[in-house]
Coordinates of C-alpha atoms in Angstrom, one line a residue:
M1 CA -15.0 -49.0 -8.5
S2 CA -18.6 -48.1 -7.5
S3 CA -20.2 -45.0 -8.8
S4 CA -20.2 -43.4 -5.4
S5 CA -16.5 -44.1 -4.9
L6 CA -15.8 -42.6 -8.3
Q7 CA -17.7 -39.5 -7.3
V8 CA -15.6 -39.2 -4.2
V9 CA -12.3 -39.5 -6.1
M10 CA -13.5 -37.0 -8.7
L11 CA -14.4 -34.5 -5.9
L12 CA -11.0 -35.0 -4.2
L13 CA -9.2 -34.3 -7.5
A14 CA -11.3 -31.2 -8.1
L15 CA -10.5 -29.9 -4.6
F16 CA -6.8 -30.7 -5.1
S17 CA -6.8 -28.8 -8.4
L18 CA -8.6 -25.8 -6.8
S19 CA -6.2 -25.7 -3.9
A20 CA -3.2 -25.9 -6.3
L21 CA -4.7 -22.9 -8.2
V22 CA -5.1 -20.9 -5.0
A23 CA -1.6 -21.8 -3.8
T24 CA -0.1 -20.5 -7.0
S25 CA -2.2 -17.3 -7.1
A26 CA -0.1 -15.5 -4.5
G27 CA 3.1 -13.8 -5.6
N28 CA 6.6 -14.9 -4.8
F29 CA 9.1 -12.4 -3.6
G30 CA 12.1 -14.2 -5.2
Q31 CA 10.4 -14.3 -8.6
D32 CA 8.5 -11.0 -8.6
F33 CA 10.9 -8.6 -6.9
D34 CA 14.4 -7.3 -7.0
I35 CA 16.4 -6.3 -3.9
T36 CA 17.6 -2.7 -4.5
W37 CA 19.3 -1.8 -1.3
G38 CA 20.9 -3.6 1.6
N39 CA 21.2 -7.1 0.2
D40 CA 22.6 -8.4 3.4
H41 CA 19.6 -6.8 5.3
V42 CA 17.0 -8.7 3.4
K43 CA 15.9 -12.3 4.0
M44 CA 13.7 -14.5 2.0
L45 CA 12.2 -17.6 3.6
D46 CA 9.7 -20.4 2.8
G47 CA 10.7 -20.5 -0.9
G48 CA 10.3 -16.8 -1.4
R49 CA 6.8 -16.6 0.1
F50 CA 8.1 -14.6 3.2
L51 CA 10.4 -11.7 3.3
T52 CA 12.0 -9.4 5.9
L53 CA 13.6 -6.0 5.7
S54 CA 16.0 -4.9 8.4
L55 CA 17.5 -1.6 9.5
D56 CA 20.6 -1.0 11.7
N57 CA 23.1 1.9 11.9
T58 CA 25.0 0.6 8.9
S59 CA 22.1 0.3 6.4
G60 CA 18.4 0.0 5.7
S61 CA 16.9 -2.2 2.9
A62 CA 14.5 -2.1 0.0
F63 CA 12.9 -4.0 -2.8
Q64 CA 10.9 -3.2 -6.0
S65 CA 8.8 -5.2 -8.3
K66 CA 10.1 -6.5 -11.6
N67 CA 6.9 -5.7 -13.3
E68 CA 5.3 -2.3 -13.9
Y69 CA 1.5 -2.0 -13.6
L70 CA -1.1 0.3 -15.2
F71 CA -4.2 -0.1 -12.9
G72 CA -5.0 -3.0 -10.7
R73 CA -5.4 -4.1 -7.1
I74 CA -2.2 -4.6 -5.1
D75 CA -2.3 -6.4 -1.7
M76 CA 0.6 -6.9 0.7
Q77 CA 0.5 -8.3 4.2
I78 CA 2.9 -6.5 6.5
K79 CA 3.9 -6.8 10.1
L80 CA 5.6 -3.6 11.2
V81 CA 8.7 -3.0 13.4
S82 CA 7.8 -3.8 17.0
G83 CA 8.9 -2.1 20.2
N84 CA 10.6 1.3 20.1
S85 CA 10.4 2.0 16.4
A86 CA 10.8 5.8 16.7
G87 CA 12.7 7.4 13.8
T88 CA 12.1 4.5 11.5
V89 CA 9.9 4.6 8.4
T90 CA 8.5 1.5 6.6
T91 CA 7.3 2.4 3.1
Y92 CA 5.0 0.6 0.7
Y93 CA 4.0 2.5 -2.5
L94 CA 3.5 2.5 -6.2
S95 CA 5.6 4.9 -8.4
S96 CA 6.6 5.7 -11.9
Q97 CA 9.9 7.2 -12.9
G98 CA 11.2 10.6 -13.7
P99 CA 10.7 14.2 -12.4
N100 CA 7.0 14.2 -13.5
H101 CA 6.4 10.8 -11.8
D102 CA 3.1 9.6 -10.3
E103 CA 3.1 8.0 -6.9
I104 CA 0.6 6.4 -4.4
D105 CA 2.0 6.1 -0.9
F106 CA 1.6 4.2 2.3
E107 CA 4.3 5.3 4.8
F108 CA 4.3 3.9 8.4
L109 CA 6.0 6.3 10.8
G110 CA 7.5 4.5 13.9
N111 CA 7.0 5.7 17.4
L112 CA 8.1 5.1 21.0
T113 CA 7.0 1.9 22.6
G114 CA 3.3 2.1 23.5
D115 CA 2.6 5.0 21.2
P116 CA 0.7 4.3 18.0
Y117 CA 2.1 4.2 14.5
I118 CA 1.1 6.9 12.1
V119 CA 0.0 5.8 8.7
H120 CA 1.0 8.6 6.2
T121 CA -0.7 8.5 2.8
N122 CA -0.1 10.7 -0.2
V123 CA -0.9 10.9 -3.9
F124 CA 1.6 12.4 -6.4
T125 CA 0.6 13.4 -9.9
H126 CA 3.1 14.7 -12.5
G127 CA 5.7 15.1 -9.8
E128 CA 3.5 17.0 -7.3
G129 CA 2.3 15.6 -4.0
N130 CA 1.1 17.7 -1.1
R131 CA -2.0 15.6 -0.7
E132 CA -1.2 14.1 2.7
Q133 CA -3.7 12.3 5.0
Q134 CA -2.6 10.7 8.2
F135 CA -4.3 8.1 10.4
Y136 CA -3.9 6.0 13.5
L137 CA -4.8 2.4 13.2
W138 CA -7.4 0.6 15.3
F139 CA -5.1 -2.3 16.1
D140 CA -1.4 -2.9 16.9
P141 CA 0.3 -3.4 13.5
T142 CA 3.3 -5.0 15.1
K143 CA 1.6 -8.0 16.7
A144 CA 0.3 -9.7 13.6
F145 CA 0.2 -9.4 9.8
H146 CA -2.4 -7.0 8.3
T147 CA -3.3 -6.4 4.6
Y148 CA -2.6 -3.0 3.1
S149 CA -4.1 -2.5 -0.4
F150 CA -4.2 -0.2 -3.3
I151 CA -7.1 -0.2 -5.8
W152 CA -6.3 1.9 -8.8
N153 CA -8.5 2.2 -11.9
S154 CA -9.3 5.0 -14.3
Q155 CA -11.8 6.6 -12.0
V156 CA -10.5 6.2 -8.4
I157 CA -7.6 5.4 -6.1
M158 CA -8.5 3.6 -2.9
F159 CA -6.3 2.9 0.1
L160 CA -7.5 -0.1 2.2
V161 CA -6.4 -1.6 5.5
D162 CA -7.7 -5.2 6.0
N163 CA -10.2 -4.4 3.2
I164 CA -11.5 -1.4 5.0
P165 CA -11.2 1.8 2.9
I166 CA -9.4 4.6 4.7
R167 CA -9.0 7.0 1.8
V168 CA -10.3 7.7 -1.7
F169 CA -8.8 10.0 -4.4
N170 CA -11.3 10.4 -7.2
N171 CA -10.6 11.2 -10.8
L172 CA -11.6 14.9 -11.1
K173 CA -9.7 15.8 -14.2
S174 CA -12.9 17.7 -15.3
L175 CA -12.0 20.2 -12.6
G176 CA -8.4 20.4 -13.7
V177 CA -7.1 18.0 -11.0
P178 CA -4.4 15.7 -12.4
F179 CA -5.0 12.0 -12.0
P180 CA -2.5 9.1 -12.4
N181 CA -3.8 7.2 -15.4
S182 CA -1.0 7.1 -18.1
Q183 CA 2.3 6.2 -16.4
P184 CA 2.9 2.6 -15.4
M185 CA 4.2 2.1 -11.8
R186 CA 6.3 -0.4 -9.9
I187 CA 5.7 -1.6 -6.4
Y188 CA 8.3 -0.4 -3.9
S189 CA 9.0 -1.0 -0.2
S190 CA 11.8 0.0 2.1
L191 CA 12.8 0.3 5.8
W192 CA 15.0 3.3 6.5
N193 CA 16.1 5.8 9.2
A194 CA 14.2 9.2 9.0
D195 CA 14.7 10.4 12.6
D196 CA 15.2 14.0 11.3
W197 CA 11.4 14.2 10.8
A198 CA 9.5 10.9 11.2
T199 CA 8.7 10.9 15.0
R200 CA 7.3 14.1 16.5
G201 CA 8.9 16.2 13.8
G202 CA 12.3 14.8 14.5
L203 CA 12.4 15.4 18.2
V204 CA 12.6 11.7 19.0
K205 CA 15.7 10.0 17.5
T206 CA 16.3 6.4 16.6
D207 CA 17.6 4.3 19.5
W208 CA 20.2 2.2 17.7
T209 CA 20.6 -0.1 20.8
K210 CA 17.2 -1.5 19.7
A211 CA 18.5 -2.5 16.3
P212 CA 18.0 -4.4 14.2
F213 CA 14.6 -3.1 13.3
I214 CA 12.6 -5.7 11.2
A215 CA 9.5 -5.4 9.1
S216 CA 8.0 -8.6 7.7
Y217 CA 6.1 -9.3 4.5
R218 CA 4.0 -12.1 3.0
N219 CA 1.1 -12.9 0.7
F220 CA 1.8 -10.3 -2.0
E221 CA -0.8 -10.3 -4.7
A222 CA -1.1 -8.2 -7.8
N223 CA -4.4 -8.5 -9.6
A224 CA -3.4 -6.0 -12.2
C225 CA -2.6 -5.1 -15.7
V226 CA 1.1 -5.7 -16.4
W227 CA 2.8 -3.1 -18.5
S228 CA 4.7 -4.3 -21.6
S229 CA 7.2 -1.6 -22.6
G230 CA 7.8 -3.4 -25.9
S231 CA 4.2 -3.0 -27.1
S232 CA 3.4 0.1 -24.9
S233 CA 0.4 -1.7 -23.6
C234 CA -0.6 -3.7 -20.6
V235 CA -1.6 -7.4 -20.3
Y236 CA -3.9 -8.8 -17.7
N237 CA -2.1 -11.3 -15.5
S238 CA -3.7 -14.6 -14.6
N239 CA -4.8 -13.4 -11.2
S240 CA -6.5 -10.4 -12.8
L241 CA -8.5 -12.5 -15.2
Q242 CA -9.9 -14.4 -12.2
T243 CA -10.7 -11.4 -10.0
N244 CA -10.9 -8.3 -12.1
T245 CA -13.6 -6.4 -10.1
W246 CA -11.1 -3.7 -9.4
Q247 CA -11.6 -2.3 -12.9
D248 CA -15.0 -0.9 -12.0
E249 CA -14.6 -0.7 -8.2
A250 CA -15.9 2.3 -6.3
L251 CA -17.2 2.9 -2.8
D252 CA -20.5 1.2 -2.2
A253 CA -22.8 2.0 0.8
T254 CA -20.9 -0.3 3.1
G255 CA -17.6 1.3 2.0
R256 CA -18.9 4.8 2.6
R257 CA -20.0 3.9 6.1
R258 CA -16.6 2.3 6.8
I259 CA -14.6 5.2 5.5
R260 CA -16.6 7.7 7.5
W261 CA -15.9 5.6 10.6
V262 CA -12.2 5.6 10.0
Q263 CA -12.0 9.3 9.1
K264 CA -14.1 10.3 12.1
K265 CA -12.2 8.2 14.7
Y266 CA -8.7 7.7 13.4
M267 CA -7.8 10.5 10.9
I268 CA -5.3 12.9 12.5
Y269 CA -4.4 15.1 9.5
N270 CA -6.1 16.0 6.3
Y271 CA -4.7 18.5 3.8
C272 CA -8.2 19.3 2.7
T273 CA -8.9 21.0 6.0
D274 CA -5.6 22.8 6.5
L275 CA -6.6 26.4 5.8
K276 CA -3.3 27.7 7.2
R277 CA -1.4 25.7 4.6
F278 CA -3.6 26.9 1.8
P279 CA -4.5 30.5 2.6
Q280 CA -5.4 31.2 -1.0
G281 CA -8.0 28.5 -1.0
L282 CA -8.1 24.7 -0.7
P283 CA -7.1 22.5 -3.7
P284 CA -10.2 22.0 -6.0
E285 CA -10.6 18.4 -5.1
C286 CA -11.1 19.4 -1.5
N287 CA -14.2 21.4 -2.3
R288 CA -16.2 18.4 -3.5
S289 CA -18.8 16.8 -1.3
K290 CA -17.5 13.3 -2.2
L291 CA -15.5 11.4 0.3
R292 CA -11.8 11.9 -0.2

């Protein structure tokens, strides 16, 4: 074999090895998650790389991760319920356990055909939430998959949509604001009926003639520190060792421009501006000049 032919073969082998590494970097729903509700309303396809949740008038459905995580970047591609999704809620969130749990939420509130979804976000610390921010999206989340991400490190929690930050919750423990940094969390997702509040405050009910309602998932990735209860410590998974920039991630100049754009054009509720809700004064994190 000539030296040039050998170089070509070596290059092809290198590319094959790289593609194999990339292919195995994404999570597998069958291996990484447990079905916790509505077993017969959950489908896994393509060897566990694709999952659907469904809702009808008999049951909703849900899954949770087998692993717990303490800090990391979590990505999930989701295609939301299409058509008349009023009354339905699709959730995707991180949560610890117990009455003093921590939680980081995406909730997608369905709506009538043609009306936009509402993306509801919240942060719970030691069992207390009340930090809601809500947004419209700048696209139709039912037509294609979009990536919804959490970045969680010791200094900041970031919510991202297609890698665009929409919300930041900073560690302001120096001001007495609790921050989730000690309780490991699992990943959860569910599709359920919440027509007592989800759409226009419960005025619009779920139209069960449109069932089943289906949300689809793919390309889950957890570049994160996996919690080991046996040693009470976390271990970086292989993905995290490859791309661990989340450990020090914060908003850069581009991120600040993007989040300003989102919050100016698409934010529809911010607890930090709700003076009627907090007549005695806004929560201390709201009085900071930093983006929230």
